[in-house]
Amino acid sequence: MNRAEFYTPGMEITPTSSALGAEVSGIDLRSLTDADVDAIIDAWGDHGVLFFRDQDLSPEDQIAFAERIGSINVNRFFSAVDGHPQIAEVLKEADQAQNIGGGWHTDHSYDTEPAQGSVLYGREIPPVGGDTLFAGMGAAYDALSDGFKEMLNGLHAVHSSRHVFGDGARGREGVTDRIGNPDAATQDSIHPVVIAHPHTGRSLLYVNPGFTTGIVGWNARESAALLDFLYSHASRPEFQTRFRWTEGALAMWDNRSTWHFALNDYHGHRRYLHRITIEGCALQAA
Ligand code: SIN
């Protein structure tokens, strides 16, 4: 896995850890051939999160790239870039304390057809800090014992947007200038705890600390005990990769096979990124 893999001429895909992540070099996202797009989609399935550096993308270029991967989901909670409702702003000003996405989560698990992934482009990056951590839910699942996997395979979990984006949600307090539309936080959905990746078929743990609220048919204490164990297991360092942002870098992650966590360790500096989310599909048990 540590060997660079070559797809189309000039494009090189180099894994960043054995659990997940790969850096893709030798490619300009504004001028991809169909073969390049196929190679990117294959690599995305294999590695869960891909990183590209030194891309010079206008908002229109980022939208055009995202549309080659799938249909765009217009975010109902984040502030959008002026004139570009497809692009959500991920912003923390130098004088703000709370960032967006500062805890382990995967986007949109509260939807019945959760978004397949997100494409995040770095516009202003602090001189220190502001990295994003990613965790691989395939590696986390694989590391469990057969007996435990068997128990998880029969379970379903509830996911919700209400406690994060709804009125009075604790997480919104410090970001109400950037996250709005609380009346739209009406989504609850149920997904299998272990899903099969829609493209690769790989078994993946599909619960997350941001949006999962309980296990179907279990009481609150039982749910918390199982979820706490799964969260501490899945966030172990060996299932992670870490991305140091640079201006013009782009990360695209698969929301089914990864979690992410935006570190909030750059107080006094501005951090500004553009995020596009790509529509997904209903999830099936592994
Ligand atoms: C997010 O959670 O979508 C934001 C990730 C980041 O800012 O690194």
mmCIF file of C-alpha atoms and ligand atoms in Angstrom:
data_model
loop_
_atom_site.group_PDB
_atom_site.id
_atom_site.type_symbol
_atom_site.label_atom_id
_atom_site.label_comp_id
_atom_site.label_asym_id
_atom_site.label_seq_id
_atom_site.Cartn_x
_atom_site.Cartn_y
_atom_site.Cartn_z
ATOM 1 C CA MET A 1 0.000 0.000 0.000
ATOM 2 C CA ASN A 2 2.906 2.442 0.476
ATOM 3 C CA ARG A 3 3.949 2.121 -3.146
ATOM 4 C CA ALA A 4 2.815 4.895 -5.498
ATOM 5 C CA GLU A 5 0.224 3.602 -7.972
ATOM 6 C CA PHE A 6 0.144 4.959 -11.520
ATOM 7 C CA TYR A 7 -3.181 5.386 -13.305
ATOM 8 C CA THR A 8 -3.234 7.657 -16.377
ATOM 9 C CA PRO A 9 0.074 9.194 -17.577
ATOM 10 C CA GLY A 10 1.289 11.926 -15.236
ATOM 11 C CA MET A 11 -1.187 11.182 -12.477
ATOM 12 C CA GLU A 12 0.292 9.582 -9.386
ATOM 13 C CA ILE A 13 -1.709 8.309 -6.393
ATOM 14 C CA THR A 14 0.292 7.908 -3.191
ATOM 15 C CA PRO A 15 -1.385 6.531 -0.034
ATOM 16 C CA THR A 16 -0.982 8.651 3.114
ATOM 17 C CA SER A 17 -1.638 5.806 5.575
ATOM 18 C CA SER A 18 -2.597 2.144 5.361
ATOM 19 C CA ALA A 19 -6.066 2.864 6.818
ATOM 20 C CA LEU A 20 -7.197 5.610 4.418
ATOM 21 C CA GLY A 21 -6.144 8.603 2.370
ATOM 22 C CA ALA A 22 -4.060 9.223 -0.754
ATOM 23 C CA GLU A 23 -2.396 12.249 -2.284
ATOM 24 C CA VAL A 24 -3.025 12.666 -6.014
ATOM 25 C CA SER A 25 -0.365 14.591 -7.920
ATOM 26 C CA GLY A 26 0.419 15.448 -11.552
ATOM 27 C CA ILE A 27 -3.125 16.487 -12.394
ATOM 28 C CA ASP A 28 -4.979 19.777 -12.997
ATOM 29 C CA LEU A 29 -8.599 19.445 -11.854
ATOM 30 C CA ARG A 30 -9.682 21.983 -14.509
ATOM 31 C CA SER A 31 -8.703 19.767 -17.425
ATOM 32 C CA LEU A 32 -9.485 16.146 -16.647
ATOM 33 C CA THR A 33 -10.062 13.506 -19.275
ATOM 34 C CA ASP A 34 -12.846 10.947 -18.723
ATOM 35 C CA ALA A 35 -10.105 8.397 -17.894
ATOM 36 C CA ASP A 36 -8.729 10.740 -15.215
ATOM 37 C CA VAL A 37 -12.202 11.099 -13.667
ATOM 38 C CA ASP A 38 -12.645 7.303 -13.674
ATOM 39 C CA ALA A 39 -9.235 6.884 -12.011
ATOM 40 C CA ILE A 40 -10.121 9.512 -9.377
ATOM 41 C CA ILE A 41 -13.450 7.813 -8.616
ATOM 42 C CA ASP A 42 -11.730 4.398 -8.341
ATOM 43 C CA ALA A 43 -9.036 5.842 -6.054
ATOM 44 C CA TRP A 44 -11.713 7.555 -3.958
ATOM 45 C CA GLY A 45 -13.399 4.185 -3.399
ATOM 46 C CA ASP A 46 -10.062 2.545 -2.510
ATOM 47 C CA HIS A 47 -8.729 5.279 -0.177
ATOM 48 C CA GLY A 48 -11.818 7.107 1.178
ATOM 49 C CA VAL A 49 -10.226 10.557 1.042
ATOM 50 C CA LEU A 50 -8.071 12.100 -1.699
ATOM 51 C CA PHE A 51 -5.860 15.179 -1.440
ATOM 52 C CA PHE A 52 -4.794 17.412 -4.350
ATOM 53 C CA ARG A 53 -2.370 20.336 -3.989
ATOM 54 C CA ASP A 54 -1.698 23.551 -5.922
ATOM 55 C CA GLN A 55 -5.010 23.696 -7.752
ATOM 56 C CA ASP A 56 -6.035 27.094 -9.124
ATOM 57 C CA LEU A 57 -9.821 26.853 -9.020
ATOM 58 C CA SER A 58 -12.461 29.548 -9.430
ATOM 59 C CA PRO A 59 -15.866 28.761 -7.874
ATOM 60 C CA GLU A 60 -17.050 27.745 -11.373
ATOM 61 C CA ASP A 61 -14.064 25.356 -11.734
ATOM 62 C CA GLN A 62 -14.816 23.714 -8.383
ATOM 63 C CA ILE A 63 -18.482 23.298 -9.354
ATOM 64 C CA ALA A 64 -17.495 21.844 -12.745
ATOM 65 C CA PHE A 65 -15.143 19.343 -11.058
ATOM 66 C CA ALA A 66 -17.788 18.307 -8.490
ATOM 67 C CA GLU A 67 -20.376 17.823 -11.242
ATOM 68 C CA ARG A 68 -18.070 15.314 -12.953
ATOM 69 C CA ILE A 69 -18.222 13.244 -9.749
ATOM 70 C CA GLY A 70 -21.986 13.506 -9.131
ATOM 71 C CA SER A 71 -24.993 15.807 -8.605
ATOM 72 C CA ILE A 72 -24.512 18.656 -6.157
ATOM 73 C CA ASN A 73 -26.503 18.838 -2.921
ATOM 74 C CA VAL A 74 -27.299 22.467 -2.050
ATOM 75 C CA ASN A 75 -26.620 22.732 1.681
ATOM 76 C CA ARG A 76 -29.584 23.981 3.712
ATOM 77 C CA PHE A 77 -27.685 25.101 6.838
ATOM 78 C CA PHE A 78 -24.356 26.668 5.817
ATOM 79 C CA SER A 79 -23.887 30.208 4.434
ATOM 80 C CA ALA A 80 -23.240 30.018 0.703
ATOM 81 C CA VAL A 81 -20.718 31.833 -1.466
ATOM 82 C CA ASP A 82 -22.331 34.912 -3.091
ATOM 83 C CA GLY A 83 -23.845 33.932 -6.429
ATOM 84 C CA HIS A 84 -22.974 30.240 -5.905
ATOM 85 C CA PRO A 85 -25.594 28.461 -3.759
ATOM 86 C CA GLN A 86 -23.845 25.135 -4.535
ATOM 87 C CA ILE A 87 -20.778 26.208 -2.501
ATOM 88 C CA ALA A 88 -20.998 26.321 1.302
ATOM 89 C CA GLU A 89 -18.569 28.529 3.190
ATOM 90 C CA VAL A 90 -16.421 26.900 5.868
ATOM 91 C CA LEU A 91 -15.114 29.949 7.678
ATOM 92 C CA LYS A 92 -13.583 30.998 10.947
ATOM 93 C CA GLU A 93 -12.540 34.631 11.286
ATOM 94 C CA ALA A 94 -9.460 35.627 13.297
ATOM 95 C CA ASP A 95 -11.635 36.926 16.155
ATOM 96 C CA GLN A 96 -14.059 33.974 16.284
ATOM 97 C CA ALA A 97 -13.680 31.178 18.825
ATOM 98 C CA GLN A 98 -15.687 28.265 17.413
ATOM 99 C CA ASN A 99 -15.005 26.550 14.119
ATOM 100 C CA ILE A 100 -17.290 24.478 11.902
ATOM 101 C CA GLY A 101 -16.879 20.720 12.010
ATOM 102 C CA GLY A 102 -14.725 20.691 15.153
ATOM 103 C CA GLY A 103 -15.628 17.183 16.276
ATOM 104 C CA TRP A 104 -15.706 13.734 14.657
ATOM 105 C CA HIS A 105 -18.614 13.427 12.236
ATOM 106 C CA THR A 106 -19.605 12.443 8.760
ATOM 107 C CA ASP A 107 -21.739 14.838 6.718
ATOM 108 C CA HIS A 108 -25.462 14.273 6.170
ATOM 109 C CA SER A 109 -25.911 10.923 7.946
ATOM 110 C CA TYR A 110 -29.240 12.392 9.162
ATOM 111 C CA ASP A 111 -30.586 12.203 5.586
ATOM 112 C CA THR A 112 -32.356 9.092 4.297
ATOM 113 C CA GLU A 113 -30.034 9.231 1.273
ATOM 114 C CA PRO A 114 -26.821 10.617 2.851
ATOM 115 C CA ALA A 115 -24.500 12.668 0.663
ATOM 116 C CA GLN A 116 -21.800 10.480 -0.877
ATOM 117 C CA GLY A 117 -19.026 12.938 -0.252
ATOM 118 C CA SER A 118 -17.705 16.461 -0.017
ATOM 119 C CA VAL A 119 -15.148 18.434 -2.026
ATOM 120 C CA LEU A 120 -13.395 21.042 0.144
ATOM 121 C CA TYR A 121 -11.089 23.664 -1.386
ATOM 122 C CA GLY A 122 -8.637 25.754 0.655
ATOM 123 C CA ARG A 123 -8.743 29.522 -0.038
ATOM 124 C CA GLU A 124 -7.178 31.061 3.099
ATOM 125 C CA ILE A 125 -5.162 28.839 5.390
ATOM 126 C CA PRO A 126 -3.735 29.861 8.767
ATOM 127 C CA PRO A 127 0.083 29.844 9.066
ATOM 128 C CA VAL A 128 -0.152 27.183 11.776
ATOM 129 C CA GLY A 129 -2.901 24.725 12.656
ATOM 130 C CA GLY A 130 -6.269 24.163 11.017
ATOM 131 C CA ASP A 131 -5.447 20.621 9.822
ATOM 132 C CA THR A 132 -8.258 18.150 9.185
ATOM 133 C CA LEU A 133 -8.192 14.629 10.641
ATOM 134 C CA PHE A 134 -9.872 11.769 8.792
ATOM 135 C CA ALA A 135 -10.688 8.290 10.118
ATOM 136 C CA GLY A 136 -11.340 5.151 8.040
ATOM 137 C CA MET A 137 -14.487 3.227 8.893
ATOM 138 C CA GLY A 138 -13.449 0.196 6.848
ATOM 139 C CA ALA A 139 -10.220 -0.268 8.806
ATOM 140 C CA ALA A 140 -12.086 0.361 12.079
ATOM 141 C CA TYR A 141 -14.665 -2.313 11.245
ATOM 142 C CA ASP A 142 -12.045 -4.833 10.057
ATOM 143 C CA ALA A 143 -10.206 -4.577 13.389
ATOM 144 C CA LEU A 144 -13.209 -5.772 15.439
ATOM 145 C CA SER A 145 -13.561 -9.420 16.477
ATOM 146 C CA ASP A 146 -15.804 -11.749 14.466
ATOM 147 C CA GLY A 147 -18.220 -12.128 17.399
ATOM 148 C CA PHE A 148 -18.576 -8.384 17.845
ATOM 149 C CA LYS A 149 -19.025 -7.858 14.102
ATOM 150 C CA GLU A 150 -21.803 -10.456 14.102
ATOM 151 C CA MET A 151 -23.652 -8.575 16.863
ATOM 152 C CA LEU A 152 -23.238 -5.204 15.075
ATOM 153 C CA ASN A 153 -24.363 -6.609 11.734
ATOM 154 C CA GLY A 154 -27.949 -6.992 12.961
ATOM 155 C CA LEU A 155 -28.286 -3.452 14.351
ATOM 156 C CA HIS A 156 -29.662 -0.177 13.022
ATOM 157 C CA ALA A 157 -28.985 3.327 14.384
ATOM 158 C CA VAL A 158 -30.944 6.577 14.439
ATOM 159 C CA HIS A 159 -29.274 9.740 13.076
ATOM 160 C CA SER A 160 -30.604 13.290 13.443
ATOM 161 C CA SER A 161 -29.905 16.877 12.371
ATOM 162 C CA ARG A 162 -32.023 18.435 15.160
ATOM 163 C CA HIS A 163 -29.484 18.510 18.012
ATOM 164 C CA VAL A 164 -26.797 20.024 15.741
ATOM 165 C CA PHE A 165 -28.603 22.436 13.411
ATOM 166 C CA GLY A 166 -32.037 22.896 15.087
ATOM 167 C CA ASP A 167 -33.259 25.758 17.269
ATOM 168 C CA GLY A 168 -31.527 25.747 20.645
ATOM 169 C CA ALA A 169 -28.945 23.145 19.561
ATOM 170 C CA ARG A 170 -25.882 23.528 21.770
ATOM 171 C CA GLY A 171 -23.430 23.143 18.886
ATOM 172 C CA ARG A 172 -24.911 26.162 17.084
ATOM 173 C CA GLU A 173 -24.279 28.728 19.822
ATOM 174 C CA GLY A 174 -20.878 29.930 18.589
ATOM 175 C CA VAL A 175 -21.596 29.629 14.860
ATOM 176 C CA THR A 176 -25.057 31.170 14.353
ATOM 177 C CA ASP A 177 -23.426 33.796 12.120
ATOM 178 C CA ARG A 178 -22.343 31.009 9.750
ATOM 179 C CA ILE A 179 -24.964 28.244 10.219
ATOM 180 C CA GLY A 180 -28.654 29.130 9.798
ATOM 181 C CA ASN A 181 -32.077 27.866 8.797
ATOM 182 C CA PRO A 182 -32.751 25.952 12.056
ATOM 183 C CA ASP A 183 -36.368 25.306 10.989
ATOM 184 C CA ALA A 184 -35.000 23.013 8.251
ATOM 185 C CA ALA A 185 -33.421 20.698 10.865
ATOM 186 C CA THR A 186 -36.232 18.176 10.781
ATOM 187 C CA GLN A 187 -34.381 15.124 9.482
ATOM 188 C CA ASP A 188 -34.126 11.859 11.389
ATOM 189 C CA SER A 189 -33.136 8.682 9.609
ATOM 190 C CA ILE A 190 -32.311 5.079 10.346
ATOM 191 C CA HIS A 191 -29.333 3.297 8.755
ATOM 192 C CA PRO A 192 -27.671 -0.081 9.378
ATOM 193 C CA VAL A 193 -24.774 0.132 11.867
ATOM 194 C CA VAL A 194 -22.636 -1.762 9.340
ATOM 195 C CA ILE A 195 -23.204 -0.782 5.715
ATOM 196 C CA ALA A 196 -21.843 -2.102 2.439
ATOM 197 C CA HIS A 197 -20.123 0.669 0.490
ATOM 198 C CA PRO A 198 -22.450 1.374 -2.468
ATOM 199 C CA HIS A 199 -19.599 1.093 -5.021
ATOM 200 C CA THR A 200 -16.886 -1.108 -3.512
ATOM 201 C CA GLY A 201 -19.091 -3.357 -1.340
ATOM 202 C CA ARG A 202 -16.637 -3.021 1.576
ATOM 203 C CA SER A 203 -18.165 -3.398 5.073
ATOM 204 C CA LEU A 204 -18.055 -0.079 6.968
ATOM 205 C CA LEU A 205 -18.972 1.047 10.450
ATOM 206 C CA TYR A 206 -21.700 3.657 9.948
ATOM 207 C CA VAL A 207 -22.305 5.552 13.206
ATOM 208 C CA ASN A 208 -20.714 8.895 14.096
ATOM 209 C CA PRO A 209 -20.429 11.116 17.180
ATOM 210 C CA GLY A 210 -21.889 14.156 15.381
ATOM 211 C CA PHE A 211 -25.253 12.871 14.273
ATOM 212 C CA THR A 212 -26.001 9.368 15.623
ATOM 213 C CA THR A 213 -28.474 9.532 18.525
ATOM 214 C CA GLY A 214 -29.126 5.883 19.449
ATOM 215 C CA ILE A 215 -29.474 2.242 18.504
ATOM 216 C CA VAL A 216 -32.918 1.138 17.335
ATOM 217 C CA GLY A 217 -34.656 -0.946 20.039
ATOM 218 C CA TRP A 218 -32.058 -0.135 22.749
ATOM 219 C CA ASN A 219 -32.565 2.305 25.636
ATOM 220 C CA ALA A 220 -30.455 5.463 26.065
ATOM 221 C CA ARG A 221 -27.930 3.893 28.495
ATOM 222 C CA GLU A 222 -27.424 0.804 26.348
ATOM 223 C CA SER A 223 -27.066 2.931 23.207
ATOM 224 C CA ALA A 224 -24.554 5.269 24.885
ATOM 225 C CA ALA A 225 -22.437 2.337 26.128
ATOM 226 C CA LEU A 226 -22.180 0.768 22.662
ATOM 227 C CA LEU A 227 -21.726 4.060 20.802
ATOM 228 C CA ASP A 228 -19.057 5.281 23.252
ATOM 229 C CA PHE A 229 -17.104 2.072 22.682
ATOM 230 C CA LEU A 230 -17.437 2.332 18.894
ATOM 231 C CA TYR A 231 -16.377 6.006 18.909
ATOM 232 C CA SER A 232 -13.272 5.391 21.012
ATOM 233 C CA HIS A 233 -12.403 2.366 18.859
ATOM 234 C CA ALA A 234 -12.953 4.071 15.476
ATOM 235 C CA SER A 235 -11.015 7.211 16.442
ATOM 236 C CA ARG A 236 -7.825 5.302 17.334
ATOM 237 C CA PRO A 237 -4.769 6.905 15.701
ATOM 238 C CA GLU A 238 -4.007 3.876 13.513
ATOM 239 C CA PHE A 239 -7.294 4.375 11.636
ATOM 240 C CA GLN A 240 -6.514 8.042 10.906
ATOM 241 C CA THR A 241 -4.757 10.257 8.431
ATOM 242 C CA ARG A 242 -4.115 13.999 8.884
ATOM 243 C CA PHE A 243 -4.141 16.689 6.212
ATOM 244 C CA ARG A 244 -2.062 19.862 6.481
ATOM 245 C CA TRP A 245 -3.846 22.441 4.352
ATOM 246 C CA THR A 246 -2.118 24.784 1.908
ATOM 247 C CA GLU A 247 -3.798 27.413 -0.244
ATOM 248 C CA GLY A 248 -5.128 25.802 -3.395
ATOM 249 C CA ALA A 249 -5.321 22.328 -1.818
ATOM 250 C CA LEU A 250 -8.470 20.281 -2.259
ATOM 251 C CA ALA A 251 -9.689 17.320 -0.212
ATOM 252 C CA MET A 252 -12.525 15.078 -1.331
ATOM 253 C CA TRP A 253 -13.852 12.605 1.189
ATOM 254 C CA ASP A 254 -16.370 9.796 1.042
ATOM 255 C CA ASN A 255 -18.966 10.296 3.769
ATOM 256 C CA ARG A 256 -19.820 6.599 3.925
ATOM 257 C CA SER A 257 -16.300 5.289 4.547
ATOM 258 C CA THR A 258 -14.718 8.132 6.554
ATOM 259 C CA TRP A 259 -15.218 10.516 9.454
ATOM 260 C CA HIS A 260 -13.537 13.926 9.629
ATOM 261 C CA PHE A 261 -12.608 16.446 12.348
ATOM 262 C CA ALA A 262 -11.546 20.063 11.671
ATOM 263 C CA LEU A 263 -8.946 21.036 14.299
ATOM 264 C CA ASN A 264 -9.532 24.386 16.012
ATOM 265 C CA ASP A 265 -5.939 25.256 16.926
ATOM 266 C CA TYR A 266 -5.269 28.479 14.981
ATOM 267 C CA HIS A 267 -6.855 31.210 17.098
ATOM 268 C CA GLY A 268 -6.132 34.730 15.866
ATOM 269 C CA HIS A 269 -5.987 33.615 12.207
ATOM 270 C CA ARG A 270 -8.605 33.419 9.463
ATOM 271 C CA ARG A 271 -9.378 30.051 7.821
ATOM 272 C CA TYR A 272 -11.654 30.021 4.770
ATOM 273 C CA LEU A 273 -12.603 27.070 2.553
ATOM 274 C CA HIS A 274 -15.287 26.317 -0.047
ATOM 275 C CA ARG A 275 -17.242 23.072 0.319
ATOM 276 C CA ILE A 276 -19.412 21.314 -2.237
ATOM 277 C CA THR A 277 -21.395 18.259 -1.193
ATOM 278 C CA ILE A 278 -22.321 15.497 -3.620
ATOM 279 C CA GLU A 279 -25.650 13.655 -3.485
ATOM 280 C CA GLY A 280 -25.687 10.021 -2.375
ATOM 281 C CA CYS A 281 -28.115 7.107 -2.141
ATOM 282 C CA ALA A 282 -29.925 4.986 0.436
ATOM 283 C CA LEU A 283 -27.520 2.705 2.344
ATOM 284 C CA GLN A 284 -27.804 -1.076 2.580
ATOM 285 C CA ALA A 285 -26.618 -3.416 5.335
ATOM 286 C CA ALA A 286 -23.357 -5.261 4.662
HETATM 287 C C1 SIN B 1 -16.372 20.105 7.579
HETATM 288 O O1 SIN B 1 -16.645 19.489 8.586
HETATM 289 O O2 SIN B 1 -17.000 19.988 6.541
HETATM 290 C C2 SIN B 1 -15.196 21.079 7.593
HETATM 291 C C3 SIN B 1 -13.887 20.379 7.526
HETATM 292 C C4 SIN B 1 -12.733 21.336 7.632
HETATM 293 O O3 SIN B 1 -12.958 22.545 7.757
HETATM 294 O O4 SIN B 1 -11.587 20.903 7.607
#
